[in-house]
mmCIF file of C-alpha atoms in Angstrom:
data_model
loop_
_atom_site.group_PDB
_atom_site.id
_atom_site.type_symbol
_atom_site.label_atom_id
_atom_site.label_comp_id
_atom_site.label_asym_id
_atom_site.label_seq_id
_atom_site.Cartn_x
_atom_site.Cartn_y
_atom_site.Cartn_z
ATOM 1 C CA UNK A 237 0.000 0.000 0.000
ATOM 2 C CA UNK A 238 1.122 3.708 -0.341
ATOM 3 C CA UNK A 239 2.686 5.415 -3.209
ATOM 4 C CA UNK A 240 4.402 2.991 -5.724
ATOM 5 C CA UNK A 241 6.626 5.569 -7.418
ATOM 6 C CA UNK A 242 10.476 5.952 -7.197
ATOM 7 C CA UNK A 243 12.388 8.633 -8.143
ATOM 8 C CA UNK A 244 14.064 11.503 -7.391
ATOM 9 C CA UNK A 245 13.770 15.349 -8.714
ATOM 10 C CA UNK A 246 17.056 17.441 -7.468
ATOM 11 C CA UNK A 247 16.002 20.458 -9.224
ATOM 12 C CA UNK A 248 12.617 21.982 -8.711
ATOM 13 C CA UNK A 249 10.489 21.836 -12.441
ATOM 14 C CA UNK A 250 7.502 24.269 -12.571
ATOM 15 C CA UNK A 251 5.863 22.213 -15.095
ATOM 16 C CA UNK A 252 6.920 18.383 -14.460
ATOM 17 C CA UNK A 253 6.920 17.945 -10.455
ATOM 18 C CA UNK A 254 7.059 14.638 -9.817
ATOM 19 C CA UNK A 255 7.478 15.146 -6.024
ATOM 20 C CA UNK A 256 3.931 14.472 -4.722
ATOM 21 C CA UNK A 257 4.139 11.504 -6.935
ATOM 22 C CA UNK A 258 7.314 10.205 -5.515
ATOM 23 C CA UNK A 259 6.843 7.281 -2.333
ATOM 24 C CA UNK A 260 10.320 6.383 -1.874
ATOM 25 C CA UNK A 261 13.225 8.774 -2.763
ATOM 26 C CA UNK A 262 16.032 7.329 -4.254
ATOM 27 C CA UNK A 263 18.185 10.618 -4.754
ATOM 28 C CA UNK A 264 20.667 9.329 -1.776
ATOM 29 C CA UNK A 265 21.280 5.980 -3.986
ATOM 30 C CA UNK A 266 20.954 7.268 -7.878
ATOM 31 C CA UNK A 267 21.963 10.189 -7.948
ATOM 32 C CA UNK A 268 25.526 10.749 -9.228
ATOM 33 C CA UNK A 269 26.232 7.086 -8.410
ATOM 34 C CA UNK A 270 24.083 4.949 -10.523
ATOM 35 C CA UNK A 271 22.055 5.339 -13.915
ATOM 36 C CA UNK A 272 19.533 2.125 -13.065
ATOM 37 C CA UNK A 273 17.516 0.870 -10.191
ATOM 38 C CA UNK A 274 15.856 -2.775 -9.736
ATOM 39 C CA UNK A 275 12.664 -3.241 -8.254
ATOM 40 C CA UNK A 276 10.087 -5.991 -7.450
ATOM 41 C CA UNK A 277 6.727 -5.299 -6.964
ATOM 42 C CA UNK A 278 4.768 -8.736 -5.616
ATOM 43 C CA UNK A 279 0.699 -8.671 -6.867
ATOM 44 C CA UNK A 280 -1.559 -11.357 -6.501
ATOM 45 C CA UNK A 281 -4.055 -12.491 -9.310
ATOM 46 C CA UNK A 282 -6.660 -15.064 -7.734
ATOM 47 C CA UNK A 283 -7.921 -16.770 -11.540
ATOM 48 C CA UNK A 284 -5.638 -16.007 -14.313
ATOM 49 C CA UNK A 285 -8.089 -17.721 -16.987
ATOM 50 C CA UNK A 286 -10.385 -14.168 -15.909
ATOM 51 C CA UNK A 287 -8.064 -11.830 -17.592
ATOM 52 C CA UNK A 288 -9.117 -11.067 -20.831
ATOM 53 C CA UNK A 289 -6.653 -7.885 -21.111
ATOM 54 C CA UNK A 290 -3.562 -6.951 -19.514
ATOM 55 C CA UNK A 291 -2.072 -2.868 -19.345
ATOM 56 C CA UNK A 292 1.452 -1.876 -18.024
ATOM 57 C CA UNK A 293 0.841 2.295 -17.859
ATOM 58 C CA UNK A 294 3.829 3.569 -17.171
ATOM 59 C CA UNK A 295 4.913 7.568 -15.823
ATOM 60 C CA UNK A 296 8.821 6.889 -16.182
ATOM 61 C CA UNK A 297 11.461 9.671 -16.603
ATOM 62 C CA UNK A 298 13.934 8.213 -19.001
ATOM 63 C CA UNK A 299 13.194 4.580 -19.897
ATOM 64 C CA UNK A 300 12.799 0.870 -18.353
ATOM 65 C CA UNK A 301 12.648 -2.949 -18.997
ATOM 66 C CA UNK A 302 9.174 -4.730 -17.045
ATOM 67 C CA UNK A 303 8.889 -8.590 -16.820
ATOM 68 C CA UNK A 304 6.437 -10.259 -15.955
ATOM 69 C CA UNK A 305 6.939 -13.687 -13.909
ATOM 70 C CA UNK A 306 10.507 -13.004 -15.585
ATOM 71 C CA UNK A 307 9.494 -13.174 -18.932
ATOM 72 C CA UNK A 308 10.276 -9.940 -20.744
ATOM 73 C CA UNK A 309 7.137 -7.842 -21.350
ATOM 74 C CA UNK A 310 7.898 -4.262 -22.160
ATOM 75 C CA UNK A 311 10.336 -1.776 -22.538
ATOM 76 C CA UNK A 312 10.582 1.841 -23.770
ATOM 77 C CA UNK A 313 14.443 4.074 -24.349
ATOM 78 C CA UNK A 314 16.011 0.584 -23.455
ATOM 79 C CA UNK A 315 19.586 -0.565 -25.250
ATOM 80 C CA UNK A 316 19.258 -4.527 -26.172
ATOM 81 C CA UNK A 317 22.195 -5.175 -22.774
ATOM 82 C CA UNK A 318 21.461 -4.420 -19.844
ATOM 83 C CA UNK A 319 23.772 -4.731 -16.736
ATOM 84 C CA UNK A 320 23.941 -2.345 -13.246
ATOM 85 C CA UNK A 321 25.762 0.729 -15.653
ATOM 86 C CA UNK A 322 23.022 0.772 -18.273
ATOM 87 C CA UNK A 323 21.378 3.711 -19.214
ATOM 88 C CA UNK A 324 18.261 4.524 -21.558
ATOM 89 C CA UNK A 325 18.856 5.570 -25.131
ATOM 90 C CA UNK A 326 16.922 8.825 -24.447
ATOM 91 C CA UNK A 327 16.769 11.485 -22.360
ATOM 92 C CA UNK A 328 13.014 11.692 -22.335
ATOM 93 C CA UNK A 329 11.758 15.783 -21.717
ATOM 94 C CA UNK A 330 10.354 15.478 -17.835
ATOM 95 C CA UNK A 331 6.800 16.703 -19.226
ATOM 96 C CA UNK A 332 6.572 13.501 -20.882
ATOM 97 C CA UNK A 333 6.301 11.537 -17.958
ATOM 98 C CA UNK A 334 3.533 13.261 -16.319
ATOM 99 C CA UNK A 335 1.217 11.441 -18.070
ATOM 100 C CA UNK A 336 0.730 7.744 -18.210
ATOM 101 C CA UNK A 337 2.190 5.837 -21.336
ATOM 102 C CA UNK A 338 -0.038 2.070 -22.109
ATOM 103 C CA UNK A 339 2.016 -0.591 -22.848
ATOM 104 C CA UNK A 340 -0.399 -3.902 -24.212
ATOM 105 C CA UNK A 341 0.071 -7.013 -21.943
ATOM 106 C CA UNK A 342 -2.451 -9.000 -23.878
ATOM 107 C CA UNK A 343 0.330 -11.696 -25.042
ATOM 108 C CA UNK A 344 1.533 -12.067 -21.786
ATOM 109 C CA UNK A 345 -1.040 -13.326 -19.763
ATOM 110 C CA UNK A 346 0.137 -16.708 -19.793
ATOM 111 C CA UNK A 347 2.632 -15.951 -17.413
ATOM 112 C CA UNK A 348 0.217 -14.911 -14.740
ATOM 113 C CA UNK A 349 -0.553 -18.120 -12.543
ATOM 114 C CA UNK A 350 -2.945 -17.947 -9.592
ATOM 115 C CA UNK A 351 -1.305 -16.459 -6.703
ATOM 116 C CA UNK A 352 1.191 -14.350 -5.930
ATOM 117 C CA UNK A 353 3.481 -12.674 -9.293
ATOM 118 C CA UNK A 354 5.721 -10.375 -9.929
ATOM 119 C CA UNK A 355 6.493 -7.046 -11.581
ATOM 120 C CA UNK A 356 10.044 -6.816 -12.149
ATOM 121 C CA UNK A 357 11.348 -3.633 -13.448
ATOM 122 C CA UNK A 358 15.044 -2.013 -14.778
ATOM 123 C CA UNK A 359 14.462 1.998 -14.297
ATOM 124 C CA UNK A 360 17.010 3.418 -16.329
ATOM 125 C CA UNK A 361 17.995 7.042 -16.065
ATOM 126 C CA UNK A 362 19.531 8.843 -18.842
ATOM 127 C CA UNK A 363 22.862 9.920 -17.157
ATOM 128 C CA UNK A 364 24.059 8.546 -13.274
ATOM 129 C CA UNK A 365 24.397 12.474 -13.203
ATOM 130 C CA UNK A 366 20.888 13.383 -14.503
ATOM 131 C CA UNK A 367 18.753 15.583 -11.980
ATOM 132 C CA UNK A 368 15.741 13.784 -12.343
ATOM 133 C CA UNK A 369 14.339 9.942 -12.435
ATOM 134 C CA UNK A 370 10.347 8.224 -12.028
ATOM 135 C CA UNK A 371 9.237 5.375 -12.073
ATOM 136 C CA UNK A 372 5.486 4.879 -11.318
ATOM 137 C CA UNK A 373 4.439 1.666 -12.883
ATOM 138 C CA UNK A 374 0.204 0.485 -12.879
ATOM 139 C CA UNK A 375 -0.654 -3.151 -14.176
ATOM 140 C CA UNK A 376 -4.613 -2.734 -15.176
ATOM 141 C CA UNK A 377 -6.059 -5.986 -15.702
ATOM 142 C CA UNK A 378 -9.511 -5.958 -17.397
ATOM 143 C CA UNK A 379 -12.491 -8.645 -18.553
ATOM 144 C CA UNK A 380 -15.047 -8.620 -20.471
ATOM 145 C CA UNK A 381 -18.407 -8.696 -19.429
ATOM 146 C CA UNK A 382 -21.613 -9.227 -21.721
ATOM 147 C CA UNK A 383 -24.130 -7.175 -20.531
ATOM 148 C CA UNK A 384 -26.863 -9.067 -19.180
ATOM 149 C CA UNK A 385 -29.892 -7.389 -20.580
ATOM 150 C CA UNK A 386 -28.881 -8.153 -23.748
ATOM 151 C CA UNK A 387 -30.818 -11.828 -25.240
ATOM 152 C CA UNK A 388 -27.602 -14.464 -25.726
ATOM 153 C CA UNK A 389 -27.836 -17.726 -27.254
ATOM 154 C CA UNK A 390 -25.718 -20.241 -26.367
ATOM 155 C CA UNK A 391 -24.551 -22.476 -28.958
ATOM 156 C CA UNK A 392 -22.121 -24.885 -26.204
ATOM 157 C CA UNK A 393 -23.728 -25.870 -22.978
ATOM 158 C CA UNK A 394 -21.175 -25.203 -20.316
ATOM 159 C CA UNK A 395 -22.439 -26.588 -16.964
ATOM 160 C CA UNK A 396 -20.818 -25.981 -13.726
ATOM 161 C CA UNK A 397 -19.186 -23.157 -15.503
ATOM 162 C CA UNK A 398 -19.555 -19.656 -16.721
ATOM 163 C CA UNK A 399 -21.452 -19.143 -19.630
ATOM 164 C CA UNK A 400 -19.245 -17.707 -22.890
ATOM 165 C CA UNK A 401 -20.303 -14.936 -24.978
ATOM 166 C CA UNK A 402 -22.693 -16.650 -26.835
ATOM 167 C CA UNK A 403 -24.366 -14.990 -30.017
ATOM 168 C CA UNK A 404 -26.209 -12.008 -30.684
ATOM 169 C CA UNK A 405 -27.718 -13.441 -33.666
ATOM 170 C CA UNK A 406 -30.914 -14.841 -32.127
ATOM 171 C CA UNK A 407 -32.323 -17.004 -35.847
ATOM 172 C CA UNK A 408 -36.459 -16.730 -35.971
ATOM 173 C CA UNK A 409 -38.620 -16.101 -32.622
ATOM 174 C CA UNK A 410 -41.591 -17.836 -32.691
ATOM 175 C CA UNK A 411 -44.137 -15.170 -31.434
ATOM 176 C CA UNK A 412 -47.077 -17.076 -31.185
ATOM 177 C CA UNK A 413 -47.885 -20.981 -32.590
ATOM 178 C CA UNK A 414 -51.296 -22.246 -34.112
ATOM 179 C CA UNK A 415 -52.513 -25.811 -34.455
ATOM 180 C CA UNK A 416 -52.518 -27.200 -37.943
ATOM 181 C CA UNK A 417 -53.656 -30.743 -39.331
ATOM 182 C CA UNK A 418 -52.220 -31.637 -41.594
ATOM 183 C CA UNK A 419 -54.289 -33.261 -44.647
ATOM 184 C CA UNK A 420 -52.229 -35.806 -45.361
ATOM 185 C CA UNK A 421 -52.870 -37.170 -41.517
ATOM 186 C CA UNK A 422 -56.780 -36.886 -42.120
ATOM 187 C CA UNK A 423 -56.133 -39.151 -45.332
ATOM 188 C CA UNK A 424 -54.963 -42.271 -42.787
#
């Protein structure tokens, strides 16, 4: 619980603060020492199979690497090696990372198993002397839900289970039925 973000702002920016975004400061062990910064952030997911879509936003200030479980799943201003030294390819202007940047998850939700997973990320500032650094990752994790009012059919029975989507596409509603005999019975 509590603020999520790391980072550091040495110099005061009129239009970029990211200091009332910032939960643990990490000028004391970036700044002018060290371009990068490791973190782990544990979240649990109770049924993976209910994910339908999967969002890292991101407010970073210069660039990162995320994984998933430890599978690679995004990266933005991020050289192809990465050790301790490594910086991002970019400064990125502060402004830029006062707003929240998606990043689609979709083809890694296999990775998510029920339980407790993890967020690993690679903050990488631009410079070890760079004035500035965020990181303020948010992992959005969505399904979708046919709205009930709506008439389904289901084409698969599925009991025990949740229904799917079914179909929209209804076929012919009988509205009302009449009796007919036929002639050909009345001939027998």
């Amino acid at each position: 619980t509590g603020k999520t973000a790391l980072g550091f702002q040495t110099i005061l920016n009129a239009t970029a603060n990211f200091r009332p975004s910032i939960g643990t400061n990490l000028q004391s062990r970036m700044y002018n020492i060290s371009p990068t910064v490791y973190v782990r952030i544990p979240f649990v997911v109770p049924d993976p199979a209910k994910i339908d879509h999967l969002t890292l936003q991101m407010r970073h200030d210069d660039g990162f690497v995320a994984w998933l479980n430890g599978a690679e799943a995004a990266s933005d201003h991020a050289p192809f090696a990465l050790d301790w030294t490594t910086t991002s390819t970019e400064d990125r202007p502060d402004i830029e990372a006062m707003s929240f940047l998606d990043f689609n998850l979709d083809s890694d939700r296999g990775v998510l198993r029920p339980g407790t997973n993890y967020l690993a990320i690679q903050g990488l500032n631009s410079a070890r002397t760079n004035n500035s650094f965020l990181l303020l990752p948010r992992l959005v994790a969505t399904r979708e839900v046919t709205a009930t009012n709506v008439l389904r059919y289901f084409t698969k029975p599925t009991p025990g289970s949740d229904n799917g989507a079914g179909t929209a596409v209804l076929g012919p509603i009988l509205q009302r039925s009449e009796e007919h005999t036929s002639e050909l019975q009345s001939q027998f």
